[in-house]
Short mmCIF file of C-alpha atoms and ligand atoms in Angstrom, two decimals:
data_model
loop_
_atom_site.label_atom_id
_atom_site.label_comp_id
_atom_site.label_asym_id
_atom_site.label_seq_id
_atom_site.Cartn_x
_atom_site.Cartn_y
_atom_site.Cartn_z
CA UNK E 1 12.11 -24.14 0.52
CA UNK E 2 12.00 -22.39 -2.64
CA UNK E 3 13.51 -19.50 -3.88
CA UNK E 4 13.20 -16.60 -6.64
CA UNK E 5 15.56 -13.48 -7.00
CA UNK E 6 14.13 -10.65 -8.36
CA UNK E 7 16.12 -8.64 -10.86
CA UNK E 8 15.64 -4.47 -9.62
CA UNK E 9 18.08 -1.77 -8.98
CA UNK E 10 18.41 -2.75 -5.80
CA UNK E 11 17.93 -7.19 -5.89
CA UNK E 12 16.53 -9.48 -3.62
CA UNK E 13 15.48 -12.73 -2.98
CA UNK E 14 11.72 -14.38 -2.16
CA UNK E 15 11.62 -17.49 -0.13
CA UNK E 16 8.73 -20.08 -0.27
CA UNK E 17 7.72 -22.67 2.36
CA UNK E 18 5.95 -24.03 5.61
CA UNK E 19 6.94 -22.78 9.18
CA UNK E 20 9.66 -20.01 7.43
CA UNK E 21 8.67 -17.85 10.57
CA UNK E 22 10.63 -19.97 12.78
CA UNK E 23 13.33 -21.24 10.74
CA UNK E 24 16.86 -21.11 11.71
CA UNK E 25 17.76 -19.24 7.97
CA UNK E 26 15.56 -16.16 8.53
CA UNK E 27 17.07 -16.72 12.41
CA UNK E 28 20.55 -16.29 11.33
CA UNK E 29 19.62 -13.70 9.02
CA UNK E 30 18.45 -11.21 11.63
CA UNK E 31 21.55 -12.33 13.51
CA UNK E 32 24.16 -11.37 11.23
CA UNK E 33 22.45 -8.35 10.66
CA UNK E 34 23.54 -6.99 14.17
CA UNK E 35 20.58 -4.56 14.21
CA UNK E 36 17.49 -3.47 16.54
CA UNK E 37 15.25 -5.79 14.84
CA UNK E 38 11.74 -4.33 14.98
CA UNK E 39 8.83 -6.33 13.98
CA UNK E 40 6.09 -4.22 12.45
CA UNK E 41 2.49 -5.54 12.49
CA UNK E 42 -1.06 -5.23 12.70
CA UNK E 43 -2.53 -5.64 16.05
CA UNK E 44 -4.72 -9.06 14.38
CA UNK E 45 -1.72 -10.41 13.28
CA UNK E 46 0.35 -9.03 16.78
CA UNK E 47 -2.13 -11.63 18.21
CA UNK E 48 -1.95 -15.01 15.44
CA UNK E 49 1.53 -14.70 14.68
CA UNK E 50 3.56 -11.54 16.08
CA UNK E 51 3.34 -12.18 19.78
CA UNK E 52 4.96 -15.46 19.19
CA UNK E 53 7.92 -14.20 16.70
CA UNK E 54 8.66 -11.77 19.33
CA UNK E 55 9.06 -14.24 21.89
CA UNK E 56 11.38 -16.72 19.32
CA UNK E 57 13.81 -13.85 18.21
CA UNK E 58 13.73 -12.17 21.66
CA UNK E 59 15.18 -15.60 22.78
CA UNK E 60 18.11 -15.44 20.57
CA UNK E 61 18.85 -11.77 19.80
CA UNK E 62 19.80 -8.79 22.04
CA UNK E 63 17.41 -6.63 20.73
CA UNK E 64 14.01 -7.37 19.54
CA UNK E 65 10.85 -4.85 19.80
CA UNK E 66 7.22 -5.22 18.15
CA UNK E 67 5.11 -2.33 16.99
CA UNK E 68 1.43 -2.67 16.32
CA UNK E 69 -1.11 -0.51 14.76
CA UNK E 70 -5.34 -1.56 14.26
CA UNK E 71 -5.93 -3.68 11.04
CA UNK E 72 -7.21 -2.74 7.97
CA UNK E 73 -6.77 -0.34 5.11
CA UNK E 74 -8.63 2.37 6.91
CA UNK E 75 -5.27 2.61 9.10
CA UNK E 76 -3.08 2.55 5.83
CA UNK E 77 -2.50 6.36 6.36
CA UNK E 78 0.05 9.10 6.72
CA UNK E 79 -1.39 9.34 10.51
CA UNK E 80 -0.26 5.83 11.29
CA UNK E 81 2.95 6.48 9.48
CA UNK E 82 3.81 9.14 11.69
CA UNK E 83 2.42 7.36 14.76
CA UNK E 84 4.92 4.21 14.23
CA UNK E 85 7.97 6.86 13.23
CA UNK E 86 7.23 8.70 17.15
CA UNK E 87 6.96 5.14 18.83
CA UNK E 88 10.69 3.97 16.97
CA UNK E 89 12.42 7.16 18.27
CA UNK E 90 11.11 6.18 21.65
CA UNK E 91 12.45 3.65 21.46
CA UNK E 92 15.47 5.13 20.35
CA UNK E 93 15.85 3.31 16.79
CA UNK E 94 18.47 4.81 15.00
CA UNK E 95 19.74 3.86 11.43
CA UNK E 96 21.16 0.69 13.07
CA UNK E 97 17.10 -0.76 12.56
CA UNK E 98 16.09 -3.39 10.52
CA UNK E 99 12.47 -4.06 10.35
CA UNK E 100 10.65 -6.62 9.81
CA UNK E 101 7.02 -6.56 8.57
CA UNK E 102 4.33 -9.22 9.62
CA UNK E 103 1.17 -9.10 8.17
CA UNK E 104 -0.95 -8.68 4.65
CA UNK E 105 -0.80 -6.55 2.12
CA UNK E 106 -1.59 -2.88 4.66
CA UNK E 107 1.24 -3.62 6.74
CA UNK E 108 4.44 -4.79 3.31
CA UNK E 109 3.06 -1.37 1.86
CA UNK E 110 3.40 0.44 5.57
CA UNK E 111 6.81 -1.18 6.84
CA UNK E 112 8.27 -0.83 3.44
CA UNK E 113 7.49 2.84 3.02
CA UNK E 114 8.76 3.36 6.50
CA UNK E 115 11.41 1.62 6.09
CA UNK E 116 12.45 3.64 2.91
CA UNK E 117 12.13 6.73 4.97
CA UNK E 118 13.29 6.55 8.87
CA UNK E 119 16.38 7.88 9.06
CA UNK E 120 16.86 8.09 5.23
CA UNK E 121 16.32 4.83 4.88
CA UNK E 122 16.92 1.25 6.67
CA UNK E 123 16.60 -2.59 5.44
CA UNK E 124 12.84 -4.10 5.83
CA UNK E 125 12.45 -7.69 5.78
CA UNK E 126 9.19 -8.84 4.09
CA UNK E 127 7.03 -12.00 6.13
CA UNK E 128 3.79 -11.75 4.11
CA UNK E 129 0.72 -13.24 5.99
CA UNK E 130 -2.46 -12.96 3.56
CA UNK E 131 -2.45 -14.84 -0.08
CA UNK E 132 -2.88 -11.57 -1.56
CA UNK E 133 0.70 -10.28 0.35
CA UNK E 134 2.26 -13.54 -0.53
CA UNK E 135 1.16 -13.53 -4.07
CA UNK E 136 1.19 -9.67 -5.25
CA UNK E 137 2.15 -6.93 -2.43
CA UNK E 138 5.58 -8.46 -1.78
CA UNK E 139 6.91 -8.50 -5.58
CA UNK E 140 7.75 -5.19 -7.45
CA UNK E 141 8.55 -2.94 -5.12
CA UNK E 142 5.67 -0.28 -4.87
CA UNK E 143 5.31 0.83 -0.89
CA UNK E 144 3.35 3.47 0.42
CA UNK E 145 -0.26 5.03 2.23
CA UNK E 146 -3.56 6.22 1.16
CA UNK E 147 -4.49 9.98 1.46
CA UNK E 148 -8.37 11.33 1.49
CA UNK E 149 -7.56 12.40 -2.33
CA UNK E 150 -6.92 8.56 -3.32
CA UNK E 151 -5.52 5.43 -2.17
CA UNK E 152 -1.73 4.49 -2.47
CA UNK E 153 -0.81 8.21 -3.49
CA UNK E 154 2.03 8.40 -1.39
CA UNK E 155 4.88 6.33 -1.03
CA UNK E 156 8.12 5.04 -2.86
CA UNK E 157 9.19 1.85 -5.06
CA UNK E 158 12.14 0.57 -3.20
CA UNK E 159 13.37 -2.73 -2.48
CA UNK E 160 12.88 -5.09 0.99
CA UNK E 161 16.35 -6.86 1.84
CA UNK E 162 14.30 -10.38 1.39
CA UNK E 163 11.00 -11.70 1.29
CA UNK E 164 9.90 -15.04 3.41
CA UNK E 165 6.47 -16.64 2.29
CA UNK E 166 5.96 -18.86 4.92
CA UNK E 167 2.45 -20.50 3.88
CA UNK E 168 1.48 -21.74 7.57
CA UNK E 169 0.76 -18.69 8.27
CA UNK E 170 -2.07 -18.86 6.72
CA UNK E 171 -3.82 -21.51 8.94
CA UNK E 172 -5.29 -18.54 10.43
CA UNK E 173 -6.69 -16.80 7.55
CA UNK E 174 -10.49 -15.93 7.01
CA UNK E 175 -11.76 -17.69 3.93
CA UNK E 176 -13.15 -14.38 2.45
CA UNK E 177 -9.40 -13.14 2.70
CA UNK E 178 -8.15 -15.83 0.66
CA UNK E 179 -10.64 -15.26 -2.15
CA UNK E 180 -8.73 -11.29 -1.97
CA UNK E 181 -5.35 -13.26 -3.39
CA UNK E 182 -7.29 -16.28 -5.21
CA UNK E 183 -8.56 -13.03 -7.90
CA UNK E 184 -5.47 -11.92 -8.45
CA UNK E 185 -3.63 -15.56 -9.12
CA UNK E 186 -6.46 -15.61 -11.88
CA UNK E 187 -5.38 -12.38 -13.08
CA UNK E 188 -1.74 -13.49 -13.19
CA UNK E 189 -3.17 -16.53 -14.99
CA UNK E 190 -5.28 -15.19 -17.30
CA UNK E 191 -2.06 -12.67 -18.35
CA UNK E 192 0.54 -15.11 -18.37
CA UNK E 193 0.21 -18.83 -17.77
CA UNK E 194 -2.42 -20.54 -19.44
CA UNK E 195 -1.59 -24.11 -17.45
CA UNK E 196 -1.90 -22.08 -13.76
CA UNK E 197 -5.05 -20.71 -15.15
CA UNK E 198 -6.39 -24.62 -15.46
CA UNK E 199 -4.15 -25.64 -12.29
CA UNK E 200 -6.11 -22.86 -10.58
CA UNK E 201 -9.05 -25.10 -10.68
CA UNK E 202 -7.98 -27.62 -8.54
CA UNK E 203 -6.95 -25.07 -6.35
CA UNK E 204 -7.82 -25.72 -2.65
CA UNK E 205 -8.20 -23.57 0.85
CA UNK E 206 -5.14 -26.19 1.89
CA UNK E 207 -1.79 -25.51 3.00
CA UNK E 208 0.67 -27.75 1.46
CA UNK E 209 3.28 -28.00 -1.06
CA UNK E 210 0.83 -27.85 -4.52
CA UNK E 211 -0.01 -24.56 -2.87
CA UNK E 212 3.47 -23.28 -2.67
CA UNK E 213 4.45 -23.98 -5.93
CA UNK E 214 0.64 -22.37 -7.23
CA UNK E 215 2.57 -19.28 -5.19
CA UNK E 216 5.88 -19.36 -6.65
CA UNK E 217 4.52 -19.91 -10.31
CA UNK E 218 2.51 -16.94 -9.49
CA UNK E 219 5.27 -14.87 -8.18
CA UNK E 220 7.15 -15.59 -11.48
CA UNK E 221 4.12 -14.26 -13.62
CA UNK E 222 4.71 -10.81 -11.44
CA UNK E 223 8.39 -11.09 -11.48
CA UNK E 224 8.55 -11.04 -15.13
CA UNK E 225 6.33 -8.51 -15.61
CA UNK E 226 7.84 -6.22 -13.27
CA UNK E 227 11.35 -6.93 -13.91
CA UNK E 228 10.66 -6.06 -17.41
CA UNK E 229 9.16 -2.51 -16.25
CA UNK E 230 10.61 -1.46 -12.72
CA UNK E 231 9.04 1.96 -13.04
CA UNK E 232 5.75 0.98 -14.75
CA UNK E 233 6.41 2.71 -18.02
CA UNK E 234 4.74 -0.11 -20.05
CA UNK E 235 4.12 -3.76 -19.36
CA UNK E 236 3.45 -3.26 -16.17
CA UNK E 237 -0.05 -1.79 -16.89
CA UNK E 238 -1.32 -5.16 -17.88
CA UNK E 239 -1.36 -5.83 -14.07
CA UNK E 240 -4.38 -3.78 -14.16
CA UNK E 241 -6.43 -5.98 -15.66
CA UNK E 242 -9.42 -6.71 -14.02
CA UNK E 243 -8.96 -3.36 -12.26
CA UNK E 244 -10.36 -0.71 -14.23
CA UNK E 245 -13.86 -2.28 -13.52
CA UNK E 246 -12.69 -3.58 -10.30
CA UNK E 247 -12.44 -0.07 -8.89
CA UNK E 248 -14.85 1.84 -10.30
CA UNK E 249 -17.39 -0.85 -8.53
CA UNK E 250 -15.32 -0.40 -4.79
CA UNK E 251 -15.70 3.30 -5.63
CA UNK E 252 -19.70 2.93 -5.94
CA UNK E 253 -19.83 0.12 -3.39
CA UNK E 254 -18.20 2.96 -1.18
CA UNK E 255 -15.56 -0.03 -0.91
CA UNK E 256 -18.25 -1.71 1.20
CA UNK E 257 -17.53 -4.94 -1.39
CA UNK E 258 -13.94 -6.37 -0.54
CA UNK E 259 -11.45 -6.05 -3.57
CA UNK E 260 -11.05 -9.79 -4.86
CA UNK E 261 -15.20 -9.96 -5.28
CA UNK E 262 -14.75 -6.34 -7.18
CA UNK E 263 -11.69 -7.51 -9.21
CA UNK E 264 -13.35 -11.06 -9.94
CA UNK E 265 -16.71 -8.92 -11.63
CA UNK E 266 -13.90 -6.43 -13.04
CA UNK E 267 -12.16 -10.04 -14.80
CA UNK E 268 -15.56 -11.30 -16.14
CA UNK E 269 -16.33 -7.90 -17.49
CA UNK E 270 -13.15 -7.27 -18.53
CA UNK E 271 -13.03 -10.68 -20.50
CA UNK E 272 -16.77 -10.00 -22.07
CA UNK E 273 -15.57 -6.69 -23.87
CA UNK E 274 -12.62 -9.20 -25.03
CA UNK E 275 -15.47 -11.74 -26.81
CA UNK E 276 -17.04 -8.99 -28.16
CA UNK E 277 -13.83 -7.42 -29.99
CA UNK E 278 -13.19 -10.84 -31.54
CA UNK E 279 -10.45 -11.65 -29.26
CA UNK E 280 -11.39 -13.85 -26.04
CA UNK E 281 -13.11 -17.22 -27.09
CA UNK E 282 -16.93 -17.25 -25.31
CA UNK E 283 -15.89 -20.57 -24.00
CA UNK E 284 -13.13 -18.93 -22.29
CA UNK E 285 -15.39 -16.80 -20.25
CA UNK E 286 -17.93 -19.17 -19.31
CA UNK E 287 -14.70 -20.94 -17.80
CA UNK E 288 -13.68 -18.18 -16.04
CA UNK E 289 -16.98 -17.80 -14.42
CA UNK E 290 -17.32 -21.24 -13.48
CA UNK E 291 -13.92 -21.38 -12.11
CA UNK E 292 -14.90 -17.86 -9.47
CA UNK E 293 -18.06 -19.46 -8.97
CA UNK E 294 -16.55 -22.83 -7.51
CA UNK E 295 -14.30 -20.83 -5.26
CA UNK E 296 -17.39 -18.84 -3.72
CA UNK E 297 -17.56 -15.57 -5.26
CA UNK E 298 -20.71 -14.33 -5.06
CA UNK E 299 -20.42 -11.89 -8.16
CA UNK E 300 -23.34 -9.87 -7.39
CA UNK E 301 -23.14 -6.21 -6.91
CA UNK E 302 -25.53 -3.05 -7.46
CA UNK E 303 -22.58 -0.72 -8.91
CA UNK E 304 -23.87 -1.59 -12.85
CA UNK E 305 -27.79 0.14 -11.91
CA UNK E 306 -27.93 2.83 -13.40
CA UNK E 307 -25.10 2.50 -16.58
CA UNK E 308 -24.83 6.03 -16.70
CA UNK E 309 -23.31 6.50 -12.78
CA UNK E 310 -21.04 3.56 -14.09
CA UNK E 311 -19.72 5.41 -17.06
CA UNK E 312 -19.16 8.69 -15.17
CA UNK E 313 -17.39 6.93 -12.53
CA UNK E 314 -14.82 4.71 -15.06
CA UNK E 315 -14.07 8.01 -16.20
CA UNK E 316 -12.07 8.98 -13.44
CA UNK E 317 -9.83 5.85 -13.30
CA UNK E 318 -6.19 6.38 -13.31
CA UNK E 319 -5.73 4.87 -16.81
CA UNK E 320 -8.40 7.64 -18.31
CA UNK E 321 -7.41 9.94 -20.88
CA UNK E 322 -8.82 12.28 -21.45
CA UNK E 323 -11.59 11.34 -19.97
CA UNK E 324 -11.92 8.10 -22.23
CA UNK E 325 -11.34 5.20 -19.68
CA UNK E 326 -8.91 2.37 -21.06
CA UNK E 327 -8.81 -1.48 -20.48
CA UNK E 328 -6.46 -3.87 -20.55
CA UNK E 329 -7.96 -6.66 -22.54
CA UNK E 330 -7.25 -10.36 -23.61
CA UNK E 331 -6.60 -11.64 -26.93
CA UNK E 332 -6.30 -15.20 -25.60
CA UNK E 333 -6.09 -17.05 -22.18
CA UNK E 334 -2.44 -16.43 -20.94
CA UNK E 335 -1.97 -13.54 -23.34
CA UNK E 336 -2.90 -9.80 -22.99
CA UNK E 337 -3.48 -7.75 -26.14
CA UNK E 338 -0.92 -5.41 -27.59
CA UNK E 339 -1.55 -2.72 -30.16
CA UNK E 340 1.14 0.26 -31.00
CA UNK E 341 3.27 -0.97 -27.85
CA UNK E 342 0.58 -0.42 -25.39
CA UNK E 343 -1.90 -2.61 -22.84
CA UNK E 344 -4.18 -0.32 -22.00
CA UNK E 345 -7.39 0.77 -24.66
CA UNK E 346 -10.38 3.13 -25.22
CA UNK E 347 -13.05 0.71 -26.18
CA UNK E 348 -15.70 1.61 -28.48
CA UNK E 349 -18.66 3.22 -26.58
CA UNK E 350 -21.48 0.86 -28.05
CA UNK E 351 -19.23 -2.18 -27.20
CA UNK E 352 -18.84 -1.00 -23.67
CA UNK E 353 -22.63 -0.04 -23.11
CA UNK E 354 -23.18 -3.66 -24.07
CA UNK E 355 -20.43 -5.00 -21.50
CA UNK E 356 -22.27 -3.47 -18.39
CA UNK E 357 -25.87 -4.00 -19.73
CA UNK E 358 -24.23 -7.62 -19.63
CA UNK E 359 -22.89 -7.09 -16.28
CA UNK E 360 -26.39 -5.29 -14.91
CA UNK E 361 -27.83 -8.90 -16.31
CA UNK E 362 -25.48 -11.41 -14.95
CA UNK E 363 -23.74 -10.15 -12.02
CA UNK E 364 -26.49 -9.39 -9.71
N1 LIG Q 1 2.65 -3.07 -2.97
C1 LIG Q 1 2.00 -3.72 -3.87
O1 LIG Q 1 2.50 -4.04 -4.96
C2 LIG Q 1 0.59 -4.13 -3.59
C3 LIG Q 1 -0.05 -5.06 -4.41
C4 LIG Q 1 -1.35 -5.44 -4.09
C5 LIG Q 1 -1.98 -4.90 -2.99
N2 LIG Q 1 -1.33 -3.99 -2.22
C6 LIG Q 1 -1.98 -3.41 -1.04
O2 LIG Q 1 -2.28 -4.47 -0.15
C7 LIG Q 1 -3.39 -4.09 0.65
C8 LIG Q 1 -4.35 -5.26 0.78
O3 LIG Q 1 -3.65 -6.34 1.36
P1 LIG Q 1 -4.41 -7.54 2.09
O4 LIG Q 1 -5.50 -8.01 1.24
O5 LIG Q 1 -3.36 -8.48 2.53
O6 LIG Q 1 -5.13 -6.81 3.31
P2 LIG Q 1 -4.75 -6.57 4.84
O7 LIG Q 1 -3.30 -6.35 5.01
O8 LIG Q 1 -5.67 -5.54 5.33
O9 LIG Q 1 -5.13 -7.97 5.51
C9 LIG Q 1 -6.47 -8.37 5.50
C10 LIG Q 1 -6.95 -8.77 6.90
O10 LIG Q 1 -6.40 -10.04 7.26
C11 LIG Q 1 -5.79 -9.98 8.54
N3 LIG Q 1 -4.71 -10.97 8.49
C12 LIG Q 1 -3.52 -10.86 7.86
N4 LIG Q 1 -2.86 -12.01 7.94
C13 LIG Q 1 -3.61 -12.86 8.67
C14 LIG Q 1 -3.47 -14.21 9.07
N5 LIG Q 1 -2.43 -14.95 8.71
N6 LIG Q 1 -4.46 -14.77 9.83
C15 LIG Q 1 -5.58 -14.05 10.15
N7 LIG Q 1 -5.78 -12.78 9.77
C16 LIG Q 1 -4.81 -12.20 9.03
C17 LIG Q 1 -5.36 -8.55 8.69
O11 LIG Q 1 -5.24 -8.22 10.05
C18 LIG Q 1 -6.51 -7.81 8.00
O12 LIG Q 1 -7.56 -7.67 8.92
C19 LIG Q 1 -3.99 -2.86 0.00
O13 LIG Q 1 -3.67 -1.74 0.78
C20 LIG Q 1 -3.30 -2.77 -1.34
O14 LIG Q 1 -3.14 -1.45 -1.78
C21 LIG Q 1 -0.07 -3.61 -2.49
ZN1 LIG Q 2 -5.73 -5.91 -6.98
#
């Protein structure tokens, strides 16, 4: 097993490894804890993994309960929130909880805002279950829900007591969901590591130990980044690369296109407007492309017809201002640019006209 502490205000440690769910450590753990231990899940997951976590704990501790809700980000909401809060007072979970959250990405950022809140605040313990969980949502601390005004606009950056990446659990996941995390291992790649970007391309759908440390070298690209920038004052924006394309297409695509295929076209277009400025080597982003191709990304989407809906819509991304939408860019594989201490830049209009006539061209 390997492990990786993470420097915040309040610190904790990740874990890395095959069958973690069932391993005496994270056993013990919940033991010496001496709490209601109350696995939170979605009801997919309830059925691959959570059924039979419930079962091993209930086994061995006094007081083990399981609390589902339906999959998916559409359930990522203040509603569910408030539906898992009623069910833990039934069950009359008081501050001597610990939770324990089972699933992908929807269910760290549910748990751990949850967690930060019910009854002002008790321990979560982080099993991630998608490559996107195990790679992004369970470093850095952001947890929270979407609202009909915007996704993740509600919620807290707090801690989880510990993280346990167990990789087997992954046997069960859909291919397509495994592309979601492959994008952003290429982002942390292309921002940090120039070897894991070249690793990456002997990457394979396999669980083993090459994938675990893929994971952990990952994790490290993220932990640096975000230990650097708790509060996302600076550095941290560069995690956005990819994203400021990435989104406006889910926003056109009605978020009908899942958001690795949407942050893979955002990388490619992202890295074009690079070449362009003198900064990114061409070579480098016919590699890139190659390298989504290989791991079946279709990179085709209707978002870029007409230009003009594209522009209005990048206009409204987070990073705008004043209207004038702002990209994180490359100046070299494994190295974002800087200017005047920041990550994020207005790019000339002309240049970025050309980028999604590009994109119109050669992702459809
Ligand atoms: N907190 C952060 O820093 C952070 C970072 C990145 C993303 N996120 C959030 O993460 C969410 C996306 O996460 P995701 O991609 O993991 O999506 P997800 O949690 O919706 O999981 C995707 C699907 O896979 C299923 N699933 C999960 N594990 C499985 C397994 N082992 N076997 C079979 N099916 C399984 C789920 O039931 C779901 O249907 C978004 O809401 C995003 O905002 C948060
Ligand atoms: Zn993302």
């Amino acid at each position: 097993m390997k492990a990786l502490d993470i420097k915040a205000r309040i610190p904790y440690r990740l874990h890395i490894g095959q069958n973690l769910l069932m391993c005496d450590e994270l056993l013990q753990l919940c033991h010496k804890m001496r709490r209601h231990i109350v696995i939170i899940t979605d009801e997919i997951v309830a059925q691959y993994w959570g059924n039979t976590l419930l079962k091993h704990l209930n086994a061995h501790l006094p007081r083990v309960s399981l609390l589902s809700f339906p999959a998916g980000e559409t359930h990522k909401t203040r509603e569910t929130k408030a539906f898992l809060e009623d069910r833990l007072f039934e069950l009359g979970c008081g501050r001597d909880t610990c939770m324990v959250a089972l699933g992908g990405g929807v269910v760290l950022d549910m748990a751990g805002f949850l967690a930060a809140t019910y009854c002002r605040g008790v321990p979560v313990i982080y099993l991630p279950t998608t490559l996107l969980a195990m790679v992004d949502a369970s470093l850095g601390g952001k947890t929270g829900v979407n609202t009909p005004f915007g996704k993740n606009l509600i919620g807290t950056i707090s801690s989880p007591h510990s993280v346990w990446i167990d990789v087997s659990t992954l046997k069960t996941l859909p291919e397509s969901e495994w592309r979601n995390g492959f994008a952003e291992m290429v982002k942390h790649a292309l921002l940090r590591d120039e070897s894991l970007f070249h690793a990456l391309c002997d990457f394979k759908y396999e669980i083993n130990e090459p994938l675990c440390d893929k994971i952990a070298t990952n994790l490290a690209v993220k932990k640096e980044i975000v230990e650097q920038d708790e509060t996302e004052l600076g550095l941290r924006e560069v995690l956005n690369l990819g994203h400021t394309i990435g989104h406006a297409i889910e926003r056109i695509e009605n978020y009908g296109i899942s958001h690795g295929e949407a942050v893979a076209m955002g990388l490619l277009v992202e890295s074009y407007i690079s070449v362009r400025l003198g900064l990114l080597q061409e070579s480098d982003l016919s590699c890139l492309m190659s390298l989504l191709k290989k791991f079946g990304f279709l990179l085709k989407t209707t978002a870029f017809e007409p230009i003009s809906r594209f522009m209005a819509v990048l206009t409204l991304d987070k990073k705008s201002r004043a209207k004038v939408p702002r990209f994180v860019l490359l100046e070299r594989i494994g190295c974002p640019y800087q200017k005047n201490g920041s990550y994020a830049h207005p790019v000339d209009e002309q240049i970025l006209l050309e980028a999604l006539k590009w994109a119109e061209v050669n992702l459809k």
